[in-house]
mmCIF file of C-alpha atoms and ligand atoms in Angstrom:
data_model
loop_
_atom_site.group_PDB
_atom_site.id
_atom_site.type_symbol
_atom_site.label_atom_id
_atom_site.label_comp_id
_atom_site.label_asym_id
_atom_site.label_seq_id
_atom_site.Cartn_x
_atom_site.Cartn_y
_atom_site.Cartn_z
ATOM 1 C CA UNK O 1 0.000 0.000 0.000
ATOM 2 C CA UNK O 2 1.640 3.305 -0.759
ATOM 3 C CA UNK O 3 1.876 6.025 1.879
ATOM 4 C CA UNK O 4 -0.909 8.196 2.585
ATOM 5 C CA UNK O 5 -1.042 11.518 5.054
ATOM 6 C CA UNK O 6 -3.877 12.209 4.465
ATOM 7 C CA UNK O 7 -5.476 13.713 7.669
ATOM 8 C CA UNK O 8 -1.725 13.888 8.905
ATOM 9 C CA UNK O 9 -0.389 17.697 9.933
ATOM 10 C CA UNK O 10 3.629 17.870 10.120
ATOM 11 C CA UNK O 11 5.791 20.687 10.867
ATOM 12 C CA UNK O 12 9.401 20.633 9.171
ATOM 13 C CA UNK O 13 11.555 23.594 10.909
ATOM 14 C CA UNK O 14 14.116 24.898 8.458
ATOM 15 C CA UNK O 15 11.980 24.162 5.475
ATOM 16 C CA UNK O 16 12.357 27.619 3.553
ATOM 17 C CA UNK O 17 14.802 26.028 0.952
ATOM 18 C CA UNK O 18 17.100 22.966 0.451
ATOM 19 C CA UNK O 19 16.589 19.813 2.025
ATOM 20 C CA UNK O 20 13.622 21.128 4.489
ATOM 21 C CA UNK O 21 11.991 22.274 1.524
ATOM 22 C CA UNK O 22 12.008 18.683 -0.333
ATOM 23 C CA UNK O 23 10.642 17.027 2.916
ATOM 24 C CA UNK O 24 7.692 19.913 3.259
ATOM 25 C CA UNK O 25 7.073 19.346 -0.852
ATOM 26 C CA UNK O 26 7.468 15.557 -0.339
ATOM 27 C CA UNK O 27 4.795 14.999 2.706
ATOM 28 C CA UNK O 28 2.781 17.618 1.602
ATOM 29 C CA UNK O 29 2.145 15.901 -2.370
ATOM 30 C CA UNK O 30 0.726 12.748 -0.451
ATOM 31 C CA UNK O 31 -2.058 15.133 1.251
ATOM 32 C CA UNK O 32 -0.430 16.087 4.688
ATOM 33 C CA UNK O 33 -0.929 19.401 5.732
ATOM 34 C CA UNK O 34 2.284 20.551 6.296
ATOM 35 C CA UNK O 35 3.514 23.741 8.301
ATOM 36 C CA UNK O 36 6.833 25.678 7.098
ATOM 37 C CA UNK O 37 9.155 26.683 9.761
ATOM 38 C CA UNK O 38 11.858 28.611 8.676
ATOM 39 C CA UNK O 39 13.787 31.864 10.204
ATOM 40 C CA UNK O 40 15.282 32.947 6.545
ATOM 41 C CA UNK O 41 18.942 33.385 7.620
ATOM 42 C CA UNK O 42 21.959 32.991 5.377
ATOM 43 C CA UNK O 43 24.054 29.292 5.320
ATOM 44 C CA UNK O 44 25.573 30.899 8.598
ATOM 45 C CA UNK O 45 22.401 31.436 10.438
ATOM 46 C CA UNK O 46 22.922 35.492 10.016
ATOM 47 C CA UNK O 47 19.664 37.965 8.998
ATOM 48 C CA UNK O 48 16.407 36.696 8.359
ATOM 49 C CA UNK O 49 12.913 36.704 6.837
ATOM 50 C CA UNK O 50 9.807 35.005 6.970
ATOM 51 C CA UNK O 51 9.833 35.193 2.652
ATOM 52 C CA UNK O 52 11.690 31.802 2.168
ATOM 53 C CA UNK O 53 8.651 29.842 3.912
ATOM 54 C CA UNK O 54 6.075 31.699 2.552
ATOM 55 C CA UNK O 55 7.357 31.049 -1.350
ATOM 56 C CA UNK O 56 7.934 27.102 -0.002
ATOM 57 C CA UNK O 57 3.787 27.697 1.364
ATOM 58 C CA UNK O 58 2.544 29.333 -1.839
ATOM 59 C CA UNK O 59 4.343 26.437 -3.831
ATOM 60 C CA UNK O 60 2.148 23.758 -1.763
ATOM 61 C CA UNK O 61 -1.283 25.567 -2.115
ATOM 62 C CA UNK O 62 -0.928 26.464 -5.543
ATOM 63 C CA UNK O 63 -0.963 22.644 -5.650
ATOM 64 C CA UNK O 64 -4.414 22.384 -3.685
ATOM 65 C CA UNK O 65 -2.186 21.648 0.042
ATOM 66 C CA UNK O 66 -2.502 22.788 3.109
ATOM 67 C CA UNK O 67 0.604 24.739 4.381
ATOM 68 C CA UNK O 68 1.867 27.330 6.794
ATOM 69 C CA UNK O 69 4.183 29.658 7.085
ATOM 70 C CA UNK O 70 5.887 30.336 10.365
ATOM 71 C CA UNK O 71 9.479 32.212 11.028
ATOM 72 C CA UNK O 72 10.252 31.419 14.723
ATOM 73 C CA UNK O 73 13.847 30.845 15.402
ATOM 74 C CA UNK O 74 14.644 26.946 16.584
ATOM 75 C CA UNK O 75 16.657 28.591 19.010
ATOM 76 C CA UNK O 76 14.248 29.952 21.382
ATOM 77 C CA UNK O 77 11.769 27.753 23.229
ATOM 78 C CA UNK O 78 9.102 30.763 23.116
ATOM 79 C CA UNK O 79 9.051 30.576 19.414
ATOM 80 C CA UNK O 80 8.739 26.630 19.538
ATOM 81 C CA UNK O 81 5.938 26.604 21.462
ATOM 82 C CA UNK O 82 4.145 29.006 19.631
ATOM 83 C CA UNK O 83 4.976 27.626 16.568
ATOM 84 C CA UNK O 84 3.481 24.182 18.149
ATOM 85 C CA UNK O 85 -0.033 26.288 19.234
ATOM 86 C CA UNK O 86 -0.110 27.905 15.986
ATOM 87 C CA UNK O 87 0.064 24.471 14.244
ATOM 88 C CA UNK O 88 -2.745 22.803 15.966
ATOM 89 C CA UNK O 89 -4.775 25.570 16.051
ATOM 90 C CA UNK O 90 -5.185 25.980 12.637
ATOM 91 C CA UNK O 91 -4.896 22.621 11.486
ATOM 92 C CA UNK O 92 -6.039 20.432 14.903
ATOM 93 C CA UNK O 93 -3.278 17.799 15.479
ATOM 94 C CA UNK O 94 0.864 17.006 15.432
ATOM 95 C CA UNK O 95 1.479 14.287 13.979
ATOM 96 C CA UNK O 96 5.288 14.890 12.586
ATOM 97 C CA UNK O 97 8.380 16.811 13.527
ATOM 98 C CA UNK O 98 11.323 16.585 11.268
ATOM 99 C CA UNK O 99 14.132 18.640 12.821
ATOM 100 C CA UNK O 100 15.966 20.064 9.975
ATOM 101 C CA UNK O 101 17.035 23.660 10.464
ATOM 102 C CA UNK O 102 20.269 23.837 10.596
ATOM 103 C CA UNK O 103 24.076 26.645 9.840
ATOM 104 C CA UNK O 104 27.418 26.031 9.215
ATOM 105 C CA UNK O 105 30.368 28.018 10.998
ATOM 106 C CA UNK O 106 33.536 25.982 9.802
ATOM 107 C CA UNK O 107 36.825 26.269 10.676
ATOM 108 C CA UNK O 108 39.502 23.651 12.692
ATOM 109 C CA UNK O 109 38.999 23.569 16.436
ATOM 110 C CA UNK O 110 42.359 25.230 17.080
ATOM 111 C CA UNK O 111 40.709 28.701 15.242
ATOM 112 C CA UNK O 112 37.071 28.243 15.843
ATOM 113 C CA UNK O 113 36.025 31.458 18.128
ATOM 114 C CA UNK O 114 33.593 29.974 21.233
ATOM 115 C CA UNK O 115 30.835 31.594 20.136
ATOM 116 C CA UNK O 116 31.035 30.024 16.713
ATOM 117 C CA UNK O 117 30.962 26.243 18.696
ATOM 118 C CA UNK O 118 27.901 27.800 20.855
ATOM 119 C CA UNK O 119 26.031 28.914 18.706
ATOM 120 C CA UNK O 120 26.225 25.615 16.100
ATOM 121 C CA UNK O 121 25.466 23.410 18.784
ATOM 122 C CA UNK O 122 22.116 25.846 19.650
ATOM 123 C CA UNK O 123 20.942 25.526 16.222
ATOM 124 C CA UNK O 124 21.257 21.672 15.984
ATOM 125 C CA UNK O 125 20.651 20.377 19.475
ATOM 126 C CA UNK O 126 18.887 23.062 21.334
ATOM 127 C CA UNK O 127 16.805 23.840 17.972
ATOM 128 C CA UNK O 128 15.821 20.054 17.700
ATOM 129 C CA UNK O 129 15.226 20.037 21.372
ATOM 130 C CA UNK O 130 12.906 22.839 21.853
ATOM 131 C CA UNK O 131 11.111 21.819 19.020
ATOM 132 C CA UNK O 132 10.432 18.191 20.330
ATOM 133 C CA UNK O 133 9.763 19.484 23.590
ATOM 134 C CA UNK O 134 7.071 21.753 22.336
ATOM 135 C CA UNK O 135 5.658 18.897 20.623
ATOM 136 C CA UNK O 136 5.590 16.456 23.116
ATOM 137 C CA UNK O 137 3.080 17.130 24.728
ATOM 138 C CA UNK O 138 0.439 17.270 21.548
ATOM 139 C CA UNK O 139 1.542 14.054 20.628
ATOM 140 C CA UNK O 140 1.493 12.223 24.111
ATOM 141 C CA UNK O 141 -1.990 13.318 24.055
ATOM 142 C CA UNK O 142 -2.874 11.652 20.854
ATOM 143 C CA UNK O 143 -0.521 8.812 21.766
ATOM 144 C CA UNK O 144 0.581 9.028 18.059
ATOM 145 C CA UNK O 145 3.434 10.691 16.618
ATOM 146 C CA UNK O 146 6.646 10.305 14.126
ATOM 147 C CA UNK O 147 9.849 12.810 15.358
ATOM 148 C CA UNK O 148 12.725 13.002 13.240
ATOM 149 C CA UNK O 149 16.098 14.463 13.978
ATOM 150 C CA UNK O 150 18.517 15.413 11.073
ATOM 151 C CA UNK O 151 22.210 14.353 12.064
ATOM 152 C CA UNK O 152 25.109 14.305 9.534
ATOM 153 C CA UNK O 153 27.922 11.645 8.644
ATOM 154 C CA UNK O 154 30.384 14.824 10.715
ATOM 155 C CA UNK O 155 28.521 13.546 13.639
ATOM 156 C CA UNK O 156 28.802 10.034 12.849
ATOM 157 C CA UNK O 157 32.163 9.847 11.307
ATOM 158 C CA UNK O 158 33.904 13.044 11.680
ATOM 159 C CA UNK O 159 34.500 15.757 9.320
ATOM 160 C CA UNK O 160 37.708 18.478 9.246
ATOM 161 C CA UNK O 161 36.819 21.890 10.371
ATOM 162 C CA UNK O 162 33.422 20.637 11.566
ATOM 163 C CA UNK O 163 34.029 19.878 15.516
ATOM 164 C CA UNK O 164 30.752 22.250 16.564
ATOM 165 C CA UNK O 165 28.543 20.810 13.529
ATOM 166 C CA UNK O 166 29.805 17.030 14.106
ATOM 167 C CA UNK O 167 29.508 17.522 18.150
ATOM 168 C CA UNK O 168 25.739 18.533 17.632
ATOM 169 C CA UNK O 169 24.615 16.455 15.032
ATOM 170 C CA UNK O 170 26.595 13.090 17.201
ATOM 171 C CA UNK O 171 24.697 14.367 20.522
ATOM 172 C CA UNK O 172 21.271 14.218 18.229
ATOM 173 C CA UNK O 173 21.908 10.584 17.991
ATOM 174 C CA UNK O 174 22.868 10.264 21.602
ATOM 175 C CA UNK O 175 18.765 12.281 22.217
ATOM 176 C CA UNK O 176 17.203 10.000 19.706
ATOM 177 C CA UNK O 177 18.162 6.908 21.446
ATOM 178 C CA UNK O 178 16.575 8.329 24.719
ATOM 179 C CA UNK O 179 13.723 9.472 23.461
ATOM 180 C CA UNK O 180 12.926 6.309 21.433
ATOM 181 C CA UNK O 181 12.928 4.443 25.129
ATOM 182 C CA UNK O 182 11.261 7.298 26.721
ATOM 183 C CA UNK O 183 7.878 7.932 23.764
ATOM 184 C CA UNK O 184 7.715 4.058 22.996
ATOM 185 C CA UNK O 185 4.300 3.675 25.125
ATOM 186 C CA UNK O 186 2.841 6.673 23.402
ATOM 187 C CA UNK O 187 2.782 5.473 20.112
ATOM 188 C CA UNK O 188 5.949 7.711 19.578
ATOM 189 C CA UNK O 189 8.738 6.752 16.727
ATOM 190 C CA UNK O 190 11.869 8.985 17.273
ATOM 191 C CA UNK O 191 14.625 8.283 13.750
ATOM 192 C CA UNK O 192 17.270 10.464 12.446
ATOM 193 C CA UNK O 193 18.184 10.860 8.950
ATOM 194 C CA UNK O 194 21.720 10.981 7.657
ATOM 195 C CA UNK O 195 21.531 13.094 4.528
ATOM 196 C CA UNK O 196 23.765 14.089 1.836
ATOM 197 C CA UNK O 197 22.403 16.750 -0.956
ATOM 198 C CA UNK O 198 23.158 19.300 -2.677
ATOM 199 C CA UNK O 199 21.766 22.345 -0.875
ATOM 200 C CA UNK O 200 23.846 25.505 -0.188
ATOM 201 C CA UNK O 201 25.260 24.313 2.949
ATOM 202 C CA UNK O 202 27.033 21.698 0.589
ATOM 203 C CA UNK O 203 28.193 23.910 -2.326
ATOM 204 C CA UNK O 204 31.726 24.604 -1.084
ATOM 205 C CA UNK O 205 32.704 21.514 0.050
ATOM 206 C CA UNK O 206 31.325 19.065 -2.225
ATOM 207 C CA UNK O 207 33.008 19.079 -5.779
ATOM 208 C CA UNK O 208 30.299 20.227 -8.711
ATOM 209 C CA UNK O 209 30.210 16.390 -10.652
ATOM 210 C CA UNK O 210 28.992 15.103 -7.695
ATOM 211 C CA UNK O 211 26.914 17.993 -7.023
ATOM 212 C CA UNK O 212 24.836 17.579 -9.923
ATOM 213 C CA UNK O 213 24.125 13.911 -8.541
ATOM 214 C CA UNK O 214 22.776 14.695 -5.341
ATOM 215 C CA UNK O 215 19.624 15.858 -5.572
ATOM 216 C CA UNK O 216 18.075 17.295 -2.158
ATOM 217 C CA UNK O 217 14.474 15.736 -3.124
ATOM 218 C CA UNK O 218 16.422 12.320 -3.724
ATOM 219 C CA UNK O 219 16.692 12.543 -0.046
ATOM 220 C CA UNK O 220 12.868 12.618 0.835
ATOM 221 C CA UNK O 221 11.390 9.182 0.574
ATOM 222 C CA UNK O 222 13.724 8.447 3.963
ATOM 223 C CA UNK O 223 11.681 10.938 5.557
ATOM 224 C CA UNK O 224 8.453 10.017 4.367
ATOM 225 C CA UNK O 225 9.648 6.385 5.424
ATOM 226 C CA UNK O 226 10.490 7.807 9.159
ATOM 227 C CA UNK O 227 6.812 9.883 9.653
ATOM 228 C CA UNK O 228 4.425 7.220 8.152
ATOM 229 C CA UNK O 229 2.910 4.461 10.346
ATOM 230 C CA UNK O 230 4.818 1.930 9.531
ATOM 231 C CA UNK O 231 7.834 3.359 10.877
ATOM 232 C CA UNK O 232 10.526 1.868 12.609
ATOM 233 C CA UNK O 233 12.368 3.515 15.554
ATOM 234 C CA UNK O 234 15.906 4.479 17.020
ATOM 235 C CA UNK O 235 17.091 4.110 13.981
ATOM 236 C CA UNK O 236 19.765 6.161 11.749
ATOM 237 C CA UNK O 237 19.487 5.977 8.300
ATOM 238 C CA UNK O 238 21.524 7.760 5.640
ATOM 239 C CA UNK O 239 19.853 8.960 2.312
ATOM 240 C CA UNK O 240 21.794 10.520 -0.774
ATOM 241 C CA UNK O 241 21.658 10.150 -4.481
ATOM 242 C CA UNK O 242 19.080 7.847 -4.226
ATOM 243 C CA UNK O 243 21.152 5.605 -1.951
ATOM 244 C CA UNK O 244 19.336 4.336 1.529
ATOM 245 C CA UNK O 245 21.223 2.598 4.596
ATOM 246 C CA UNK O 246 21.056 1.598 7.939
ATOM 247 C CA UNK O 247 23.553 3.546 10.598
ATOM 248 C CA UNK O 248 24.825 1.744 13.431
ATOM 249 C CA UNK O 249 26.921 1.919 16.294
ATOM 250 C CA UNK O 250 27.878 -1.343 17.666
ATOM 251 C CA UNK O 251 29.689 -2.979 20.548
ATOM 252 C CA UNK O 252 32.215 -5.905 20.458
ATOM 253 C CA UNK O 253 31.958 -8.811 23.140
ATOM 254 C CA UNK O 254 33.130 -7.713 26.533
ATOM 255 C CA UNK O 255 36.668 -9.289 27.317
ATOM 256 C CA UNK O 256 36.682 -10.053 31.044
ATOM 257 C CA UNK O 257 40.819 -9.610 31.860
ATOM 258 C CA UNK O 258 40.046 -9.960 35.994
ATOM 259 C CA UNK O 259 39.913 -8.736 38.917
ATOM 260 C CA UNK O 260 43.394 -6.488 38.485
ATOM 261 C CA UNK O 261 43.494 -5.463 34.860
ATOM 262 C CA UNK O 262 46.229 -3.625 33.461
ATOM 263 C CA UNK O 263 46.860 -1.270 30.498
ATOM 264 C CA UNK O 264 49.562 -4.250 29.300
ATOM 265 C CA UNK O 265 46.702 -6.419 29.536
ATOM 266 C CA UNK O 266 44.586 -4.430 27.019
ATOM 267 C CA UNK O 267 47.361 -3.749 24.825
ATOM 268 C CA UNK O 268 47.680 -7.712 24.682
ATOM 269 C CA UNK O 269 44.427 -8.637 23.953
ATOM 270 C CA UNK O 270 43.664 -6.000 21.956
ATOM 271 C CA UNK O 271 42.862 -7.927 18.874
ATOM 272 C CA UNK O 272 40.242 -10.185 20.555
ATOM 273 C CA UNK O 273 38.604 -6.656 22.317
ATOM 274 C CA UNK O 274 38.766 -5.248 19.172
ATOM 275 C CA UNK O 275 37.375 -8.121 16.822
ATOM 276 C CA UNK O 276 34.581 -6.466 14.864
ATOM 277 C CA UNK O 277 33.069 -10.260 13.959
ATOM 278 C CA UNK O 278 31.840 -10.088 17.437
ATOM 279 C CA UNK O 279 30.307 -6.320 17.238
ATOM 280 C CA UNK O 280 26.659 -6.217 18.077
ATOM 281 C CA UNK O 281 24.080 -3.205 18.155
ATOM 282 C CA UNK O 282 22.569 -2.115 22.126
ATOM 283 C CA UNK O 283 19.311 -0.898 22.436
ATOM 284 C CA UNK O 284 20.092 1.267 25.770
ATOM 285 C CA UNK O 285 22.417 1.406 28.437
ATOM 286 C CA UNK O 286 21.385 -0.781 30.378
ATOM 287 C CA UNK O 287 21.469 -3.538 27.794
ATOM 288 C CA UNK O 288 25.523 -2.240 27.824
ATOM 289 C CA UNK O 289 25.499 -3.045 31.925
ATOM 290 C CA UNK O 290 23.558 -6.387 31.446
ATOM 291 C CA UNK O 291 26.535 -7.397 28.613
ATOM 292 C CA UNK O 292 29.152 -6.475 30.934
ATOM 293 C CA UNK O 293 27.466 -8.204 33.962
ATOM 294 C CA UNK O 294 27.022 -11.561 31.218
ATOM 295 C CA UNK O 295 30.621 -11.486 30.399
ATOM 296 C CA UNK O 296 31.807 -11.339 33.959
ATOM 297 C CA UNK O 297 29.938 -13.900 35.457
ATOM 298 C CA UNK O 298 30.780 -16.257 32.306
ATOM 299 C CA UNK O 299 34.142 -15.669 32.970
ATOM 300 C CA UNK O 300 33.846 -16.528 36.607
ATOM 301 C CA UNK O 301 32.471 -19.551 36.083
ATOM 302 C CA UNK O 302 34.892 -20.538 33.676
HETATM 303 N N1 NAD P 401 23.161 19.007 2.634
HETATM 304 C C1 NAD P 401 23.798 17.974 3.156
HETATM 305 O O1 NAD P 401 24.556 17.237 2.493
HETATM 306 C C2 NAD P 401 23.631 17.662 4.597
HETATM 307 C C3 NAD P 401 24.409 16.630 5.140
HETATM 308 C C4 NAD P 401 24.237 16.271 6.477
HETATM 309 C C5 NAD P 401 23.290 16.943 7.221
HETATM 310 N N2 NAD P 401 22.565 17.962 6.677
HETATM 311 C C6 NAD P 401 21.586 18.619 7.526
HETATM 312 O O2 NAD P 401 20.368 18.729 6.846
HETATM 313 C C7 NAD P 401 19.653 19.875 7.328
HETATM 314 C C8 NAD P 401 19.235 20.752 6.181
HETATM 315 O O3 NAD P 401 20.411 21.275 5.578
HETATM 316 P P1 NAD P 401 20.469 21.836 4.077
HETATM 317 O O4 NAD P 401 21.637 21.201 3.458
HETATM 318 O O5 NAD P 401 19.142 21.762 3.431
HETATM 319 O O6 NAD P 401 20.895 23.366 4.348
HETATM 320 P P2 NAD P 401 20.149 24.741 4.017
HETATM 321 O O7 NAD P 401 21.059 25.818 4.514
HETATM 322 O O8 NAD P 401 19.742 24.764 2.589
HETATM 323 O O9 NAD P 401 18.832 24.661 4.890
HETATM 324 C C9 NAD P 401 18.789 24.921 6.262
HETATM 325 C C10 NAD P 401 17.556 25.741 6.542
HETATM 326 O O10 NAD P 401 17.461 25.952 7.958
HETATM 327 C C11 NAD P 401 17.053 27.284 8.176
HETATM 328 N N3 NAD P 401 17.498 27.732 9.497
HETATM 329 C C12 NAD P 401 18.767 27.936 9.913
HETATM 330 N N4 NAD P 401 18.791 28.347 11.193
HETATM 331 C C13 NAD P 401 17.492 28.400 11.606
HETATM 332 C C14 NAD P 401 16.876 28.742 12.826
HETATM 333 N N5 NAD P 401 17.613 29.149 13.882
HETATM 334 N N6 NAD P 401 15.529 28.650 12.920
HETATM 335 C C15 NAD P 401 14.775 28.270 11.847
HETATM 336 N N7 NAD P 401 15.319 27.947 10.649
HETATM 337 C C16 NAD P 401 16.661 28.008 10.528
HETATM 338 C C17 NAD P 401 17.736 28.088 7.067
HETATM 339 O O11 NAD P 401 17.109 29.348 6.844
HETATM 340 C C18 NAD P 401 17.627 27.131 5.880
HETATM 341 O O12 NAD P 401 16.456 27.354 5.117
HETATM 342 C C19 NAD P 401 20.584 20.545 8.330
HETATM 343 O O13 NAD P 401 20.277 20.125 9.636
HETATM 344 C C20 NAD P 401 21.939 20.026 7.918
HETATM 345 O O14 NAD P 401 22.867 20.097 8.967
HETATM 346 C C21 NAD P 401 22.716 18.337 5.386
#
């Protein structure tokens, strides 16, 4: 059965242009109503105006949707909330977040100004944050709802000059993986896409041949996947080119090396603690302290 939203109301922040955009076109072609959160700043999260979501709005009714414009700022929890009341008032329900609004302020760590780091991390983290927690409590109430954060293979992997965008977009992942445990008995789903598209924030670094192959909107269906029904949850998945894959971070078996272990002792058994045939995926921390507790007592018994 193909995906329907009918009857569905979503709220993409950041959705004035590139990928934001795509997901706000994308959800809002398969008849969700859809509203348009964007503050209008440049790639660096300077100036602003409400114009970029209204053009993405008029683009979705001239199609016979149902969209909104608003221009809070992720940053501030006032403008999340009434960004939140605004959407249900006018269109009666939350049923999807997709955290997307997101700046760039690159340089290496050794030159990056404090305020630069600060005000990265507010954008990604504290933006998706507010958001989320302005939402919460709409979608506890109609124990249904589909949140999506947007974190980046910098936060997975690592990127030069991006320590402030990688350390927000890796702690993203780290407030997914709560949140999946914590909205599970509300009917919740909490995912995060991995995206890579070309979109201004991308222009600079990614050479132009490649460019021309990653198409923002070829990012979409992963989003459409992460806010219908059917959805899965805690999961990362990566989207780009038309590409789709599963992120994970996984954990190799727990050596036990006694009751006195020394750095030596690591260093010798190194390639058994670090044999990846053994890796397996945790679905919370204390599934880490059970493992740890397993491999002790195994060993003891040995
Ligand atoms: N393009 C990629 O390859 C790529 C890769 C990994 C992650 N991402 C992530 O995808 C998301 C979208 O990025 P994009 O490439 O489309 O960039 P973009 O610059 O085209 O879009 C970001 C949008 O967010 C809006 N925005 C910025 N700060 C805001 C704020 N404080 N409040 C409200 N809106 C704000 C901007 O006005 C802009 O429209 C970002 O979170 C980005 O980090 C993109």
């Amino acid at each position: 059965m193909s995906f329907d939203f009918s009857g569905r109301v979503a709220v993409v922040t950041g959705a004035g242009g590139g990928l934001g955009r795509c997901h706000a076109l994308a959800l809002a072609e398969r008849g969700c109503a859809v509203v348009i959160n964007d503050l209008g700043g440049d790639v660096r999260g300077e100036g602003g105006s409400e114009s970029a979501a209204q053009a993405v709005v008029r683009e979705i009714t001239d199609k016979g949707g149902k969209a909104m414009a608003h221009g809070g700022n992720v940053t501030s929890f006032e403008d999340m909330q009434d960004m939140v009341e605004k959407t249900v008032s006018e269109f009666g329900r939350l049923d999807i977040l997709v955290n997307n609004a997101g700046i760039l302020r690159d340089k290496t760590f050794a030159k990056m100004d404090m305020a630069d780091f600060r005000t990265v991390v507010d954008v990604h983290l504290m933006g998706s944050v507010y958001a989320t927690k302005a939402a919460l409590p709409v979608m506890q109430e109609q124990e249904y709802g589909r949140i999506i954060v947007t974190t980046s293979s910098s936060g997975m992997y690592g990127n030069f000059g991006q320590s402030n965008y990688g350390a927000a977009k890796a702690a993203l992942s780290g407030f997914m993986n709560t949140m999946k445990l914590e909205t599970a008995k509300f009917g919740i789903k909490v995912n995060a896409l991995l995206p890579v598209a070309a979109t201004r924030m991308t222009e600079s670094i990614i050479p132009e041949e490649m460019l021309a192959l990653l198409k923002p909107e070829l990012v979409s269906p992963a989003v459409l996947f992460m806010a219908d029904e059917t959805a899965p949850t805690g999961e990362i998945i990566a989207a780009g080119a038309g590409t789709f894959s599963r992120s994970v971070v996984v954990e190799t078996n727990s050596v036990y090396l006694g009751d006195a272990p020394t750095p030596e002792m690591i260093r010798d058994s190194w390639d058994k603690i670090s044999d990846m045939s053994t890796a397996t995926p945790l679905n919370s921390g204390s599934d880490h302290t059970q493992k740890v507790m397993k491999a002790v007592f195994e060993a003891k018994q040995k």
